[in-house]
mmCIF file of C-alpha atoms in Angstrom:
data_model
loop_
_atom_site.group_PDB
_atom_site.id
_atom_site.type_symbol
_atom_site.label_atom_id
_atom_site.label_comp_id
_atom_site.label_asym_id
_atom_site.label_seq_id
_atom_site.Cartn_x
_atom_site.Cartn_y
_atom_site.Cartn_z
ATOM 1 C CA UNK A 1 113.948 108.283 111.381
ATOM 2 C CA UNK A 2 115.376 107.203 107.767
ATOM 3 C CA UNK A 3 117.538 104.737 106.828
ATOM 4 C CA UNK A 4 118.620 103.283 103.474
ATOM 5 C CA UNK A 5 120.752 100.545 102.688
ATOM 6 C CA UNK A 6 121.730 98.732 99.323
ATOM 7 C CA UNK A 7 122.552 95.086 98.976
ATOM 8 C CA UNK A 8 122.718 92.389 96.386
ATOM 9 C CA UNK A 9 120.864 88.866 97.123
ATOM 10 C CA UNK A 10 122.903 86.290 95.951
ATOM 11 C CA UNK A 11 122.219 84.110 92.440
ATOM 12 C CA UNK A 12 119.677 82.215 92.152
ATOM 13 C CA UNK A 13 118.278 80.288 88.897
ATOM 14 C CA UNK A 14 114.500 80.709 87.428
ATOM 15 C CA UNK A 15 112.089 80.084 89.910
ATOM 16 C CA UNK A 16 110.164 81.856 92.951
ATOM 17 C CA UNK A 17 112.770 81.756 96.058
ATOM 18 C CA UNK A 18 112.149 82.643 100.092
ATOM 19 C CA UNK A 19 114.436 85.280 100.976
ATOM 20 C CA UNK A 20 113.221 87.012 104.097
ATOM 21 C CA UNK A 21 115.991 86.076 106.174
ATOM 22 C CA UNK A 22 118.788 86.841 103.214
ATOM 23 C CA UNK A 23 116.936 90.220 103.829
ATOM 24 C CA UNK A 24 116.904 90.643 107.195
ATOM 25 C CA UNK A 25 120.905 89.533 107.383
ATOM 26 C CA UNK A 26 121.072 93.224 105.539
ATOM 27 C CA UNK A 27 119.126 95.624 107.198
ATOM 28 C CA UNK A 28 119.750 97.548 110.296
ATOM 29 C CA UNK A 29 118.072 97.645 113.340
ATOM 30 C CA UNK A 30 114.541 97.940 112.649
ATOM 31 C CA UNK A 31 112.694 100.723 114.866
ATOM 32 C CA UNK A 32 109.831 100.141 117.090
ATOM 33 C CA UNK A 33 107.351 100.994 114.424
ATOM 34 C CA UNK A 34 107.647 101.646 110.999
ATOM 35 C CA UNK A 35 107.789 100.719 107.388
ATOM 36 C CA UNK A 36 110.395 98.389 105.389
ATOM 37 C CA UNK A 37 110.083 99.340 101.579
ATOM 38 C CA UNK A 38 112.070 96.993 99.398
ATOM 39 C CA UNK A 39 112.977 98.008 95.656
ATOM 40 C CA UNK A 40 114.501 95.666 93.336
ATOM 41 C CA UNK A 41 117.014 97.363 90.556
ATOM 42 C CA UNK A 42 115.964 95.293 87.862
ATOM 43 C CA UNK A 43 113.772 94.387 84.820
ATOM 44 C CA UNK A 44 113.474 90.648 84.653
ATOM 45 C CA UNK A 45 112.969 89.811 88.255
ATOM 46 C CA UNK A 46 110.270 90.631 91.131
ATOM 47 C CA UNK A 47 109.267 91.076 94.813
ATOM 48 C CA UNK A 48 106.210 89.820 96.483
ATOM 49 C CA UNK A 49 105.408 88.479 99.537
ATOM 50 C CA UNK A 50 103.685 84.793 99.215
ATOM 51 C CA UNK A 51 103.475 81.763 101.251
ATOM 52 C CA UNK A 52 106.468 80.578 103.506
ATOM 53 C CA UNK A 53 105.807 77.364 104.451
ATOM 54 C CA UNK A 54 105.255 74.389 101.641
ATOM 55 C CA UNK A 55 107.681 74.668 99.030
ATOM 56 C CA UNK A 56 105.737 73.014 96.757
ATOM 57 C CA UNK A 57 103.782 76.832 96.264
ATOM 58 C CA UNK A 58 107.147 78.289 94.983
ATOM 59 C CA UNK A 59 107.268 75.234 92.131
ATOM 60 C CA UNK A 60 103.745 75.564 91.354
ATOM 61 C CA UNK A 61 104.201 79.484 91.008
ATOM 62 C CA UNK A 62 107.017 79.137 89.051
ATOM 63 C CA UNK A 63 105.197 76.889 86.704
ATOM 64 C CA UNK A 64 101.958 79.206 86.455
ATOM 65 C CA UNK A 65 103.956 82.284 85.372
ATOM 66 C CA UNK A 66 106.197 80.271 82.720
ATOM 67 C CA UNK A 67 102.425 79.181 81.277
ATOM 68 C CA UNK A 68 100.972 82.196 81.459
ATOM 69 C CA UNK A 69 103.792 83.950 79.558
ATOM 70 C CA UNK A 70 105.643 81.844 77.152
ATOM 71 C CA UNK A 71 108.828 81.867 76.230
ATOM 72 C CA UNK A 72 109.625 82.211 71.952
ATOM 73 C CA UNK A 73 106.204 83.750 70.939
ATOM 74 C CA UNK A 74 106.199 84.650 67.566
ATOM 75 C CA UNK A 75 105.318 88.564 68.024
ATOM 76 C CA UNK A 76 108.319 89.199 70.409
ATOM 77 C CA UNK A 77 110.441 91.940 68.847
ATOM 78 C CA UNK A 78 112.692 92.060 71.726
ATOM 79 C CA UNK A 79 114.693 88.732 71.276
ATOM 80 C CA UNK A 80 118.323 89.675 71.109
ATOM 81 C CA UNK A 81 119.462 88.929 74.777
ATOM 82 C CA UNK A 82 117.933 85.259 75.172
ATOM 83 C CA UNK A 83 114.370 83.351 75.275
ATOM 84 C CA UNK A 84 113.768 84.296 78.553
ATOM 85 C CA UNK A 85 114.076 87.806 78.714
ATOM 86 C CA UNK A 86 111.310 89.057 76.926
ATOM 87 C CA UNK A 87 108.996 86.505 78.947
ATOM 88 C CA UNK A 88 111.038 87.930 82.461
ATOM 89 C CA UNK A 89 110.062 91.770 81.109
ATOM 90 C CA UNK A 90 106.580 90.741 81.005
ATOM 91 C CA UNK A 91 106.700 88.596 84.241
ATOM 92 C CA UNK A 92 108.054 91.493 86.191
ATOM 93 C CA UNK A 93 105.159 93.784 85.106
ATOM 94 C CA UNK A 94 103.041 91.705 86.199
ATOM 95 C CA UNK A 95 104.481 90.994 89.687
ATOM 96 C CA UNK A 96 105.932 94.199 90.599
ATOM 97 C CA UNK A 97 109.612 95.396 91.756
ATOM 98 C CA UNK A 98 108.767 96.871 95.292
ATOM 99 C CA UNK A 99 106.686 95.410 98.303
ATOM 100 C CA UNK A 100 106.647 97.225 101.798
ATOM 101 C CA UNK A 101 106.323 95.459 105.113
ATOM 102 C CA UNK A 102 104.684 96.822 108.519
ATOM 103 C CA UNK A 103 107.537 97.021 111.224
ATOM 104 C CA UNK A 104 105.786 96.404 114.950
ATOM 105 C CA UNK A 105 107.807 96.024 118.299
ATOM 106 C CA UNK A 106 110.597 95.840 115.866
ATOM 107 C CA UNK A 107 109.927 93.328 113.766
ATOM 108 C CA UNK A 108 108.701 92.926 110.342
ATOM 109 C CA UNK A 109 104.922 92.420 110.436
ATOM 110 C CA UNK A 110 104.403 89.417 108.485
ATOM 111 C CA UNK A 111 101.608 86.553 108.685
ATOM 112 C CA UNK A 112 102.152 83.667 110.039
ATOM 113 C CA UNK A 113 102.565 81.885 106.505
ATOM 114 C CA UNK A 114 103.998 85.125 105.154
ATOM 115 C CA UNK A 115 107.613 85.333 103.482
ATOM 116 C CA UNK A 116 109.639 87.723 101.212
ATOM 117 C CA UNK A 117 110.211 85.862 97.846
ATOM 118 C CA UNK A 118 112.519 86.791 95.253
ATOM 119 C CA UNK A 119 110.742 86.034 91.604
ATOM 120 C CA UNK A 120 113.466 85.570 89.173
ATOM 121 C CA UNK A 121 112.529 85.325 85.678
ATOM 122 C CA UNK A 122 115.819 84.427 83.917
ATOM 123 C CA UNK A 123 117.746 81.275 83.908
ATOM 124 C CA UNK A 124 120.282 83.173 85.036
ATOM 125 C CA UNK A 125 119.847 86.940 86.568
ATOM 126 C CA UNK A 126 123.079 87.025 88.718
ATOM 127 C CA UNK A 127 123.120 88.899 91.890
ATOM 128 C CA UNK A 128 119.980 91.139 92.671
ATOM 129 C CA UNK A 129 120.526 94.458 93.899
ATOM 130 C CA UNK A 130 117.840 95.560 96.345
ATOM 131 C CA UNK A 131 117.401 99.082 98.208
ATOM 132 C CA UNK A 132 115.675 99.119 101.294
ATOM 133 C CA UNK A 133 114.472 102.197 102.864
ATOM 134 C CA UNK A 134 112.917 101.944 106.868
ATOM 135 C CA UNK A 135 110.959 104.742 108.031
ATOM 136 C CA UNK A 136 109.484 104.653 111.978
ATOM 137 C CA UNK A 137 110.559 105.181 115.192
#
């Protein structure tokens, strides 16, 4: 069994943001077992799956990433479309724009501090679109 659906999360500002149950509202009925692989259709933004529980982990990841790649450094050639998107370019390399997810008993497969974030690198990205393909049965 296949099944692929497209949806947009909504906006959200800078910053890394729990979204696994924005996802879930999306998807189908997951099968008994299987696979959840979620692509984002974008440059300047990432997936990854990270801790669900203290928010203060989103702040401080947020705050690592914006250190570790700066916005307005000198040797950027790509400037035209705002400080940030360079920096989000860069970002997104280094995080990645799919994850995938065990399904069991029909659920995703997650750890028990385990949730889908959505790492948006721009001030302001707008709407993400996401495809999501299950596999399983």
């Amino acid at each position: 069994m296949w099944k692929q659906v497209e949806f947009r999360l909504r906006e959200r500002t800078r910053g890394f943001h729990l979204v696994t149950s924005e996802v879930l509202q999306h998807l189908p009925e997951l099968p008994n077992v299987g696979l959840l692989h979620l692509f984002i259709k974008h440059t300047s933004c990432g997936l990854s799956i990270n801790e669900n529980a203290d928010p203060d982990v989103r702040v401080d990841m947020n705050s690592i990433f914006n250190r570790l790649v700066k916005e307005r450094e000198p040797y950027y050639q790509h400037t035209l479309e705002g400080d940030d998107d360079m920096p989000a370019h860069a970002k997104c390399t280094i995080v990645g724009s799919s994850i995938t997810i065990p399904i069991t008993n029909g659920r995703l497969n997650l750890g028990t501090w385990q949730g889908i974030y959505l790492c948006e690198f721009r001030d302001y990205g707008g709407a993400r679109k996401i495809v999501a393909t299950i596999t399983g049965e």
